XYZ file of C-alpha atoms in Angstrom:
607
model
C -47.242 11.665 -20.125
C -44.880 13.735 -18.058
C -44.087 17.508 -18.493
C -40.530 18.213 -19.601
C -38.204 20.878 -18.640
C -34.910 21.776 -20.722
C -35.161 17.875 -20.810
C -35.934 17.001 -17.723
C -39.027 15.183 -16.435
C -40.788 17.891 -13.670
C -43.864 15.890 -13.196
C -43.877 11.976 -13.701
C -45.696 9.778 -15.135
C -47.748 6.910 -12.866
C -45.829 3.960 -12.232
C -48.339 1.692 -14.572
C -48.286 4.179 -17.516
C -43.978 4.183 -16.850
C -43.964 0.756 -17.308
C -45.901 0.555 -20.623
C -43.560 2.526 -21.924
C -40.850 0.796 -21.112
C -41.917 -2.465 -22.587
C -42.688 -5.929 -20.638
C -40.731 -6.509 -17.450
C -37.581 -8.619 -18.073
C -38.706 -11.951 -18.019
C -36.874 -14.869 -15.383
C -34.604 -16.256 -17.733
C -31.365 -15.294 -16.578
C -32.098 -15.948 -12.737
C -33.875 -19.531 -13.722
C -30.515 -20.358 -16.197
C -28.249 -19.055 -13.407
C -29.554 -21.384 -11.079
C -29.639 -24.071 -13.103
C -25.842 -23.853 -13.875
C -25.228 -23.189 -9.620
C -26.898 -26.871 -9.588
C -25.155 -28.439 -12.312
C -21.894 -27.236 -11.134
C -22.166 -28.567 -7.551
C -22.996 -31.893 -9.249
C -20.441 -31.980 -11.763
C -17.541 -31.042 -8.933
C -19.561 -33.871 -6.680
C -18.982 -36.513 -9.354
C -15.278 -35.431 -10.203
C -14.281 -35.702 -6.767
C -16.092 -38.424 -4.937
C -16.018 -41.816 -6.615
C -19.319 -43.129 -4.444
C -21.397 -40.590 -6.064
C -20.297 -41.526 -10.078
C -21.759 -44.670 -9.282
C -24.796 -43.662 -7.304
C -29.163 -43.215 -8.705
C -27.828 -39.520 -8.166
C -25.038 -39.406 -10.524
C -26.909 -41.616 -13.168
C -29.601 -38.847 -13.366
C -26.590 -35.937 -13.168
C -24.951 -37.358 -16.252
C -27.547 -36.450 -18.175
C -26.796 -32.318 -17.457
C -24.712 -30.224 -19.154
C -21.049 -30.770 -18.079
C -21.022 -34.555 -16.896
C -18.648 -36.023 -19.602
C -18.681 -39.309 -18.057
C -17.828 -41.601 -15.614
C -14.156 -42.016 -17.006
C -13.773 -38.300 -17.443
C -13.488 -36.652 -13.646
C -11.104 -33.988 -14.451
C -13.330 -32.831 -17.119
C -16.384 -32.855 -14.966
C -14.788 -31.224 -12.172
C -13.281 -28.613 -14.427
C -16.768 -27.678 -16.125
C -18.658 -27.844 -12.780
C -16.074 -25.090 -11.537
C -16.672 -22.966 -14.355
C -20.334 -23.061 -14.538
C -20.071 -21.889 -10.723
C -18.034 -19.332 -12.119
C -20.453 -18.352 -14.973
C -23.712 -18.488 -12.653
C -23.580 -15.526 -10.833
C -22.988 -13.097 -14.017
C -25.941 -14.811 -15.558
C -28.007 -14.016 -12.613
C -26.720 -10.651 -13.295
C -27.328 -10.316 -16.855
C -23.924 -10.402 -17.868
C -23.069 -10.417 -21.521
C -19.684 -11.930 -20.875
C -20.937 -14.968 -18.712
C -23.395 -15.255 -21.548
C -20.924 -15.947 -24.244
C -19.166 -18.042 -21.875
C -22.368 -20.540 -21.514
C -23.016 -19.851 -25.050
C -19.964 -21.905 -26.128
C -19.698 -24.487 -22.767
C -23.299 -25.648 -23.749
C -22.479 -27.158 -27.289
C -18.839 -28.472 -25.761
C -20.623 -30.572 -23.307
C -23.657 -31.484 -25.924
C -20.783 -32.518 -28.016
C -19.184 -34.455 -24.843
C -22.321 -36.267 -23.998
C -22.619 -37.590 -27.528
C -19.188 -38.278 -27.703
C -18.633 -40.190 -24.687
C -21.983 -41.217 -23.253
C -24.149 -41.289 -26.837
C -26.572 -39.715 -24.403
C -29.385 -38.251 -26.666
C -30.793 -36.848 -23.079
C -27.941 -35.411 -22.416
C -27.746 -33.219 -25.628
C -31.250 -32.074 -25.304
C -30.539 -31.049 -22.344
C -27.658 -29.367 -23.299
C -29.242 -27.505 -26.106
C -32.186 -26.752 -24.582
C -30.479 -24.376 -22.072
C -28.479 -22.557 -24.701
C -31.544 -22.280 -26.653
C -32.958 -20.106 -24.026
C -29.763 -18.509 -23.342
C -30.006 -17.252 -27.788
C -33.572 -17.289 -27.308
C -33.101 -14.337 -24.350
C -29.829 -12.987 -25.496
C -31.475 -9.625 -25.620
C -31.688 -10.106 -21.503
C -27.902 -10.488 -20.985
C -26.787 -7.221 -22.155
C -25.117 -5.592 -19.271
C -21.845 -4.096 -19.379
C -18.630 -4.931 -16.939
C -18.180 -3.960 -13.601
C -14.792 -1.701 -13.148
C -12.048 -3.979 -12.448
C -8.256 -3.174 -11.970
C -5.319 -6.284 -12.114
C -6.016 -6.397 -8.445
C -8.547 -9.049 -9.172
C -6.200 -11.285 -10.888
C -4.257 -11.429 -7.451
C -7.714 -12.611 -5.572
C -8.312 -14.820 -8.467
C -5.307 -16.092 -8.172
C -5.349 -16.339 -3.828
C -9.235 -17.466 -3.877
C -9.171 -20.265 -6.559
C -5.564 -20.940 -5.280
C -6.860 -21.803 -2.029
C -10.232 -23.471 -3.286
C -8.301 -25.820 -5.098
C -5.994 -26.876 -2.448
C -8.690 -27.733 -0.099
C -10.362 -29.217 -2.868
C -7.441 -30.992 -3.992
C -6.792 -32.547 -0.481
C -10.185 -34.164 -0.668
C -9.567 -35.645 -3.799
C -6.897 -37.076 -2.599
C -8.526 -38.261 0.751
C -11.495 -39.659 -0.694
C -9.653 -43.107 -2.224
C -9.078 -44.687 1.448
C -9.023 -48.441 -0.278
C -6.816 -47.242 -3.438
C -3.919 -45.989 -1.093
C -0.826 -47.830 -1.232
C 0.592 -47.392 2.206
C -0.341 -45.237 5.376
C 0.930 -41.006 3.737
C 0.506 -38.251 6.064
C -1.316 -35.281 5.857
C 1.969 -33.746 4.894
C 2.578 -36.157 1.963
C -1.261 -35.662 0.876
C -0.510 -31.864 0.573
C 2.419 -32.339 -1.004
C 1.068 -34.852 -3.513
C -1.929 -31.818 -4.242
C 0.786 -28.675 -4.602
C 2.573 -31.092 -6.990
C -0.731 -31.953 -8.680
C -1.541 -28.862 -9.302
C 1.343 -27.973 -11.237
C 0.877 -31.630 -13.538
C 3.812 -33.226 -11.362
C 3.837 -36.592 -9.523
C 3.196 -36.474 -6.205
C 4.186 -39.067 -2.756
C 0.938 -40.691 -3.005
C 0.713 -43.605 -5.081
C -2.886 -45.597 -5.895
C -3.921 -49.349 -6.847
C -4.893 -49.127 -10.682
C -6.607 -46.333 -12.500
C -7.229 -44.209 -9.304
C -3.496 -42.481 -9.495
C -4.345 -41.635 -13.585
C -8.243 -39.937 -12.009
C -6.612 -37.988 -8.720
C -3.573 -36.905 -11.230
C -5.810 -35.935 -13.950
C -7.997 -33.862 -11.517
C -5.678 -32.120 -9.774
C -3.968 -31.031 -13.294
C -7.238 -29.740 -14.122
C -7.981 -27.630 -11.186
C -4.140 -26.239 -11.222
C -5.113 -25.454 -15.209
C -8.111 -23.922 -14.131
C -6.393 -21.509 -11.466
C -3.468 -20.696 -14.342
C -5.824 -19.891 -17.066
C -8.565 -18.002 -15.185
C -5.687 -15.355 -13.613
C -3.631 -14.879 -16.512
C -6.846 -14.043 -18.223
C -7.577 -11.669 -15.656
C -4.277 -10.414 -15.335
C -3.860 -9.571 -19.733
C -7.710 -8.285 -20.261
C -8.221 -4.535 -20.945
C -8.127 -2.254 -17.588
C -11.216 -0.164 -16.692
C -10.248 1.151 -13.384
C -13.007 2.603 -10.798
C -14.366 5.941 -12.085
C -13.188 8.883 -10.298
C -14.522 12.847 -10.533
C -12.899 13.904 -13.095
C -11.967 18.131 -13.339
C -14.803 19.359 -15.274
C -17.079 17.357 -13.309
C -15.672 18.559 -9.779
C -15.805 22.151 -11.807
C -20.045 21.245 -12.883
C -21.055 20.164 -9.572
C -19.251 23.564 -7.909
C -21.858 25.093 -9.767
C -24.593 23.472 -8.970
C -23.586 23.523 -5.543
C -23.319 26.740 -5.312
C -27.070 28.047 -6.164
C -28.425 24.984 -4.502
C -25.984 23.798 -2.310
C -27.873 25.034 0.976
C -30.983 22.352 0.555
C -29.048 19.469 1.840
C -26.057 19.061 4.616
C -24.273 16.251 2.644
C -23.733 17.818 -0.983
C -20.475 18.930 -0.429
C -19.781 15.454 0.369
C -20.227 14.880 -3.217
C -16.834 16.303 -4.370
C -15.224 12.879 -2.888
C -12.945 12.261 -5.658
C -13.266 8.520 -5.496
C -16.652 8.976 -6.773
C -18.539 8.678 -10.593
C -21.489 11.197 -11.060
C -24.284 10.980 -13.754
C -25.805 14.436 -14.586
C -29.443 15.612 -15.757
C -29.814 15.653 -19.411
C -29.745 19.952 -18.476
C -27.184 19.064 -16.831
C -29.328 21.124 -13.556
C -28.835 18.262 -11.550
C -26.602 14.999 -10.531
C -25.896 11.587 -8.477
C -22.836 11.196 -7.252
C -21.967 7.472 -6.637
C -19.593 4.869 -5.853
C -20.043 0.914 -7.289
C -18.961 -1.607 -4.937
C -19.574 -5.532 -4.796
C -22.481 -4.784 -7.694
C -24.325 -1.985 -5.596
C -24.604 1.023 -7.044
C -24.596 3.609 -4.348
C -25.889 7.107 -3.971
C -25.089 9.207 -0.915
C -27.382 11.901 -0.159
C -30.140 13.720 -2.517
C -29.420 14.306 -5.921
C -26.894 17.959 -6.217
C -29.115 20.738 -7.934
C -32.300 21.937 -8.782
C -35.340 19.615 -7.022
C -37.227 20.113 -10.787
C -34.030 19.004 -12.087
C -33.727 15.364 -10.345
C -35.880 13.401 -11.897
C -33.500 13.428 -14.917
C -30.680 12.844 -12.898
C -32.271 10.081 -10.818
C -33.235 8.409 -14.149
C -30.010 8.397 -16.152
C -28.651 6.814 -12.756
C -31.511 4.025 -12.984
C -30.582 3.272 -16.682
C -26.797 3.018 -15.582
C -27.695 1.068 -12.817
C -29.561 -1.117 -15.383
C -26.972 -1.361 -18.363
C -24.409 -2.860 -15.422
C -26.524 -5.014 -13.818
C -25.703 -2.767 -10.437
C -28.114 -3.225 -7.236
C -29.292 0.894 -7.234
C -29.406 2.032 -3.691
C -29.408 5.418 -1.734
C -27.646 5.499 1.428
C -28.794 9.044 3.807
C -31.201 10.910 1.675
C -33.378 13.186 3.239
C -37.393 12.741 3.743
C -37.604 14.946 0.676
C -34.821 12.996 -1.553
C -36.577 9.869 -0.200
C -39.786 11.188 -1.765
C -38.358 12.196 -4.870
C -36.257 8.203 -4.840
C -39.462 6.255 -4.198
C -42.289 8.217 -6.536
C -39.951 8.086 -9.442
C -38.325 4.689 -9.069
C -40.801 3.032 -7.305
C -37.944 1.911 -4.763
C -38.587 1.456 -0.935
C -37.368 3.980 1.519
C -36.227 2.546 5.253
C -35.371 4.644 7.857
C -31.617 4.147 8.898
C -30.875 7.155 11.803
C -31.445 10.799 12.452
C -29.001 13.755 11.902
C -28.199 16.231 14.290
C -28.833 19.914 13.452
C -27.534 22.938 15.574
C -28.890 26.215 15.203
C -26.692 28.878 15.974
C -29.024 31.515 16.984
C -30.712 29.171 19.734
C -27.336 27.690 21.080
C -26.088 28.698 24.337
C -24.284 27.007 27.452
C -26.626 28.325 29.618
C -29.475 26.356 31.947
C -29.236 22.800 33.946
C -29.704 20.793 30.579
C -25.870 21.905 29.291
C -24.763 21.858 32.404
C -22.509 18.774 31.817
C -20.954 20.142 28.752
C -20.257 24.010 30.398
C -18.480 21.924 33.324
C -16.248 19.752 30.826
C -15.348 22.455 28.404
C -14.312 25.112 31.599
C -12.346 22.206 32.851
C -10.443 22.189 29.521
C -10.110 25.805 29.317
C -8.936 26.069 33.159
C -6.391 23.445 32.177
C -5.270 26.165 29.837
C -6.354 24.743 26.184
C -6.683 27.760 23.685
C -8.943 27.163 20.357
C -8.969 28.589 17.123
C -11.970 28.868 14.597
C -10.863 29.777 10.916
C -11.749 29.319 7.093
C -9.438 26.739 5.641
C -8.103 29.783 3.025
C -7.058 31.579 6.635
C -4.693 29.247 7.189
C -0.647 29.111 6.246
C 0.775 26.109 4.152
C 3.269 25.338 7.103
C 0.428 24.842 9.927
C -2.555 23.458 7.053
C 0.102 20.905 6.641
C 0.698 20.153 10.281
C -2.779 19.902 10.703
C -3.091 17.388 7.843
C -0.609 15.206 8.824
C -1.751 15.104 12.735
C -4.936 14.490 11.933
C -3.382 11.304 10.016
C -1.516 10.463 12.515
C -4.210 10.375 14.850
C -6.568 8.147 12.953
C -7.455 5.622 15.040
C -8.512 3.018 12.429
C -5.602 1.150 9.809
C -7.959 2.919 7.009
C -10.188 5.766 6.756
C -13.501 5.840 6.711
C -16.852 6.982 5.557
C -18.305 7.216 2.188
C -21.657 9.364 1.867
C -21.059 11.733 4.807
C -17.358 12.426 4.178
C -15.000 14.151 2.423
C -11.563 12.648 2.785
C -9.218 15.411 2.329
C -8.081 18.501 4.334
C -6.828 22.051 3.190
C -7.399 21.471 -0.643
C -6.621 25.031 -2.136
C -10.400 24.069 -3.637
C -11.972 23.444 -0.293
C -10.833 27.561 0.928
C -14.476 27.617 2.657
C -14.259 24.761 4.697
C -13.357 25.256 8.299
C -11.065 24.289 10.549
C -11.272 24.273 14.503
C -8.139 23.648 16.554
C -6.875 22.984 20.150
C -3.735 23.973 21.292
C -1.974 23.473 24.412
C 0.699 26.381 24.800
C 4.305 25.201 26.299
C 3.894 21.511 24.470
C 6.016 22.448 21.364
C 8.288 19.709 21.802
C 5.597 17.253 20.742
C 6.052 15.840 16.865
C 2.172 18.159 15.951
C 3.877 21.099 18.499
C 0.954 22.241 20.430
C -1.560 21.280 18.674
C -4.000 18.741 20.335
C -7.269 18.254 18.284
C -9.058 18.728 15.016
C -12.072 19.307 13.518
C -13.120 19.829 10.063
C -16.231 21.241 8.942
C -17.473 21.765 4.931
C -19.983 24.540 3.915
C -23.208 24.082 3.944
C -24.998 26.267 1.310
C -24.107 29.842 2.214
C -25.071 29.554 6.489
C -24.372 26.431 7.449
C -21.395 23.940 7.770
C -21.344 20.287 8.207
C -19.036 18.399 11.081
C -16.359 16.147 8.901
C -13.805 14.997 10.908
C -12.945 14.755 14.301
C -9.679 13.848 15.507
C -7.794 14.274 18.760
C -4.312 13.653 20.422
C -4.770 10.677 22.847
C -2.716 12.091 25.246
C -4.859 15.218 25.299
C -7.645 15.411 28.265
C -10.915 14.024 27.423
C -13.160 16.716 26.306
C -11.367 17.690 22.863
C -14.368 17.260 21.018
C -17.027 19.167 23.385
C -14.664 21.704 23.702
C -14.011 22.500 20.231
C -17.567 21.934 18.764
C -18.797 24.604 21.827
C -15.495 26.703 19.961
C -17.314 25.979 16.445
C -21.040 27.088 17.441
C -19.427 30.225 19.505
C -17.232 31.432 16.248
C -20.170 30.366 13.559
C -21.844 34.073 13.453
C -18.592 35.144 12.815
C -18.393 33.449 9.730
C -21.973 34.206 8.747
C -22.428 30.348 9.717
C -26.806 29.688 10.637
C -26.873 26.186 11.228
C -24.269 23.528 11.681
C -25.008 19.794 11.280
C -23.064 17.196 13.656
C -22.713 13.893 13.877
C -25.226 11.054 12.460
C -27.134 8.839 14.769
C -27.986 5.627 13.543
C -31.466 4.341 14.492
C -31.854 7.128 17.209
C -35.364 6.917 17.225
C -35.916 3.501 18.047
C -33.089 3.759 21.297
C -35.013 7.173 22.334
C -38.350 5.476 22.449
C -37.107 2.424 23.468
C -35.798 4.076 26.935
C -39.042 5.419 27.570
C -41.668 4.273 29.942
C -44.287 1.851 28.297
C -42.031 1.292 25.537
C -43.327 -2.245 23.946
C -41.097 -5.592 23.918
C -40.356 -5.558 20.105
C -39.359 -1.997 20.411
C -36.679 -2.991 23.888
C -35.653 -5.991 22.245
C -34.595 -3.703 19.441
C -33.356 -1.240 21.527
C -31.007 -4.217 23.166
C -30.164 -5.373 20.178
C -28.683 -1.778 19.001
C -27.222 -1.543 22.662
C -25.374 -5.143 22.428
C -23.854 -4.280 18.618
C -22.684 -0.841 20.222
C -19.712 -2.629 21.994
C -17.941 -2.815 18.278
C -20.325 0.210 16.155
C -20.603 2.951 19.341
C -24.593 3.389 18.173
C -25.484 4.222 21.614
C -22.442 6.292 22.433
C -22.945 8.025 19.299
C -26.688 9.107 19.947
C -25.802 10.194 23.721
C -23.015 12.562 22.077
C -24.952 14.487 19.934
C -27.698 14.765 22.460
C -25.371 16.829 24.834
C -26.213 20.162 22.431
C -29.724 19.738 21.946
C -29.616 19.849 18.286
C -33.117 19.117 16.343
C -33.035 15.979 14.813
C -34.117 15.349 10.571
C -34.195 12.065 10.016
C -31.947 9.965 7.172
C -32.920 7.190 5.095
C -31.802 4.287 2.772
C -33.591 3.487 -0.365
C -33.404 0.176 -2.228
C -34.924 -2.008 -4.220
C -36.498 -4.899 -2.516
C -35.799 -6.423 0.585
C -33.706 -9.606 -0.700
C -31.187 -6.558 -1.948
C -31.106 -5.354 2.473
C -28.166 -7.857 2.954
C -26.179 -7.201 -0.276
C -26.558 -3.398 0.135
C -25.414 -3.507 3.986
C -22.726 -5.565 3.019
C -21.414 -3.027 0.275
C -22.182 -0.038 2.572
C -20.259 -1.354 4.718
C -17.320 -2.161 2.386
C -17.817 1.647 1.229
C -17.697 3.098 4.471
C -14.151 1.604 5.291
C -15.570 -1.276 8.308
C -15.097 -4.151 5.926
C -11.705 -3.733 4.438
C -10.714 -5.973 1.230
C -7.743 -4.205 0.421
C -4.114 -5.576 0.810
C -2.787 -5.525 4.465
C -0.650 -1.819 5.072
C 2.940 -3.675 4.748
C 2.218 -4.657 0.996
C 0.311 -0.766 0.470
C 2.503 1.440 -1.373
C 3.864 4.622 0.712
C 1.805 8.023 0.000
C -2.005 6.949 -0.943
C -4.477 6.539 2.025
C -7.799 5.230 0.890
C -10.126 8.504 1.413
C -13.120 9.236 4.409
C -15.074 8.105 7.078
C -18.039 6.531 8.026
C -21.918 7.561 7.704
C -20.267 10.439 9.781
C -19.898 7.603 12.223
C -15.810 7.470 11.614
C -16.632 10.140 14.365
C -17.316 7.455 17.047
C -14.033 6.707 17.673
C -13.175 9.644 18.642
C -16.339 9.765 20.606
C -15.713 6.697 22.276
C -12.225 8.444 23.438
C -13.884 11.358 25.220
């Protein structure tokens, strides 16, 4: 058993002994019924839209599965093949809504296949799989993902477009019904008129007009009902930090704030946080696309975690939600993996400065001392100050230049970024500035580049942003993050963390001589995807100050999750963008961050 702490777990139990506990592992059911339905739906929408297959060995066999109502009844088959393709993924996912769903489609087509068919198969069939869907029901308990009406609009655009092209080949796959020679204009015509139940151009020899007619009703049916449904359910909007949470993890941050670079990064607002039953310690995290993810280690005291990590698990659980970690440290990544039993997978290295060692000096920094007395001859001033040092008029100047000089139509970053500048609650960040004297006339006056740094425990800060006029000379950056380290034992700063380096290991050892092929073929690889990332630029930037390097991982679940979770980090960190195009945006709210600190490259890429 494990020793508990204010009710928290300080030493766990073994893995084995964990899962006794816990009961039996959840049994296949869901993943095996989810399946089943993907199958049955392809068939269904097969025999609904291509007459060859209802008479085919194929289709004889399919009409004995849940949904075929018959040879006579396409529309119907087509409609329940779309919805069981609907339904299958949230009963891979343990859904309790997908479950009902099934629950009451099952019986409707058992009923169908007696109905129409008298096909005692079919029915069995039928039955059976809602059998094991009651049988199981205890298996599909998980809650709903947060939704907003947004997804009735890409209901509404995805289906809408699905059934179109789906529609067209309805109405292309009849080549020896067609009375006449219609174009491809009067096909799409006939479907958009189809879809609303109207008559279209098209006309057929016998029955064939009453099928395409029929179908085409039933997908526009399909797209009505599914959206308005979305559209009129109950809202449960993404989570966001609420006060007394922002107010909770303040605390905790400030007694243990100084153990990891990125837990100021957890007072983005966009994100939920569970805490320790003690409430000692917390996960900050964001769900997107069904992954559930973590930046960083857990905020608080390391005895503390445990409880935190586990009421994250059991949320993670009561969702359905992929749980993954994205830039922990080796130590979170310990704590992750011995009390999950997750994998850990090394994703890139973060680069440390220490103050006290820093210097301009010697033939390594040689490039950099050129650059940055280039700037300076050129006549470039900077200023190093605490955010709370800083007037309203010029905090606000800063904020809006360093919005106007985003480079990207969104902002990025997730686990390594804050997203905001000169909150009256962020007085200890700081704020590094180049200015240009005699360029007032400019719409930012003289100001020419930006960068923002959050605290770091009580010594340290951590780089946030980095922005820079692109008129400006090249050098912005280097000059102000020479500025930075210069002014940091000023303002009792230690350390200072910089940029993040994806998978800086394997293009350091890759350069070197008697590097293997596997490890230059992955260095080539990283090289090539540089053109649109910047992983190599990136690496080469932080290098220029000799900073130590601790390495960052990601922690997950099993390796089939790898694509899902890169997919979602990616959607999290602002490179895939799903939201609507910046004409149809409303004025005033910019989504918040950057990327993996890699939002960063941009500007890198610039100097």
């Amino acid at each position: 058993m494990s020793v508990t702490v204010d009710g928290d777990k300080t030493v766990s139990v073994p893995q084995r002994m964990r899962r006794l506990l816990r009961g039996p592992r959840p049994e296949s059911v869901p993943a095996v019924v989810g399946t089943a339905c993907t199958i049955v739906g392809l068939i269904d929408v097969a025999a609904g839209v291509f007459p060859r297959f209802r008479h085919s060995r194929m289709h004889t066999l399919a009409e004995v599965l849940p949904g075929a109502l018959g040879p006579f009844a396409a529309a119907l088959s087509l409609s329940a093949g779309v919805l069981l393709l609907l339904l299958a993924h949230g009963l891979k996912r343990h859904k309790r809504r997908a479950w009902r769903a099934a629950v009451v489609l099952l019986p409707a087509g058992a009923v169908a296949q007696f109905a129409y068919r008298h096909s005692i198969v079919g029915v069995l069939v039928s039955l059976t799989l809602c059998y094991l869907l009651v049988r199981h029901r205890d298996q599909f308990r998980a809650l709903p993902d947060p939704r907003s009406r947004w997804r009735a609009l890409a209901n509404f655009v995805l289906l809408g477009a699905s059934s179109l092209a789906l529609g067209l080949v309805i109405v292309s796959v009849h080549p020896g019904r067609v009375v006449g020679d219609p174009s491809i204009t009067d096909r799409l015509q006939h479907v958009l008129y189809g879809l609303f139940g109207v008559e279209g151009p098209v006309d057929y020899a016998g029955r064939t007009s009453w099928t395409v007619a029929y179908s085409l009703g039933a997908l526009g049916l399909l797209t009505a009902v599914t959206t308005i449904y979305l559209a009129f359910r109950p809202e449960h909007p993404a989570a966001r930090l609420t006060e007394d949470d922002e107010t909770r993890l303040r605390a905790l941050l400030a007694t243990h704030g100084g153990r990891d670079s990125l837990g100021h990064f957890a007072l983005r607002r966009d994100k939920a946080v569970v805490f320790s039953p003690s409430g000692k310690a917390a996960v900050c995290y964001r769900v997107v696309s069904g992954v559930m993810l973590a930046g960083g280690d857990p905020i608080g005291d390391v005895e503390a975690w445990p409880g935190a990590i586990e009421r994250f698990m059991d949320e993670a659980k009561a969702h359905s939600w992929t749980p993954a970690v994205m830039g922990c440290s080796e130590r979170g990544g310990e704590v992750w993996t011995r009390e999950t039993g997750l994998t850990a997978l090394e994703l890139g290295d973060e680069a440390v400065v220490d103050v006290a060692d820093f210097s301009l000096a010697g033939r390594a920094m040689r490039n950099v001392r050129q650059m940055v007395g280039r700037i300076e001859r050129n006549g470039y001033e900077t200023r190093v100050r605490r955010a709370r040092d800083i007037g309203p008029t010029e905090l606000e100047r800063i904020r809006r230049a360093a919005a106007d000089w985003r480079s990207t139509d969104t902002e990025r970053g997730f686990s390594m970024a804050l997203g905001r500048i000169g909150d009256p609650a962020d007085g200890d960040c700081v704020i590094a500035t180049a200015h240009l004297p005699g360029t007032d006339d400019g719409p930012h006056g003289d100001l020419k580049a930006v960068l923002h740094f959050v605290p770091w425990g009580r010594d340290g800060m951590s780089l946030e942003l980095m922005r820079r006029d692109r008129s400006a000379d090249p050098g912005m950056n280097e000059l102000l993050i020479v500025a930075s380290l210069q002014a940091a034992a000023k303002l009792g700063v230690e350390r200072v963390s910089l940029n993040f380096a994806m998978f800086r290991s394997a293009l350091a050892r890759g350069e070197r001589l008697g590097a293997g092929p596997v490890l230059r073929c992955w260095r080539g690889l990283l090289i090539f995807l540089s053109r649109w990332f910047q992983i190599e630029s990136l690496y080469k930037f932080n290098a220029k100050f000799k900073p130590r390097w601790e390495p960052r991982f990601v922690v997950f679940r099993t390796s089939r999750d790898l694509p899902r979770i890169g997919i979602a980090a990616m959607q999290a960190e602002g490179f895939v963008n799903v939201s609507l195009p910046r004409p149809f945006r409303s004025r005033g709210r910019r989504p918040c961050g950057h990327t993996l600190r890699t939002a960063q490259e941009h500007e890198v890429r610039a100097a």
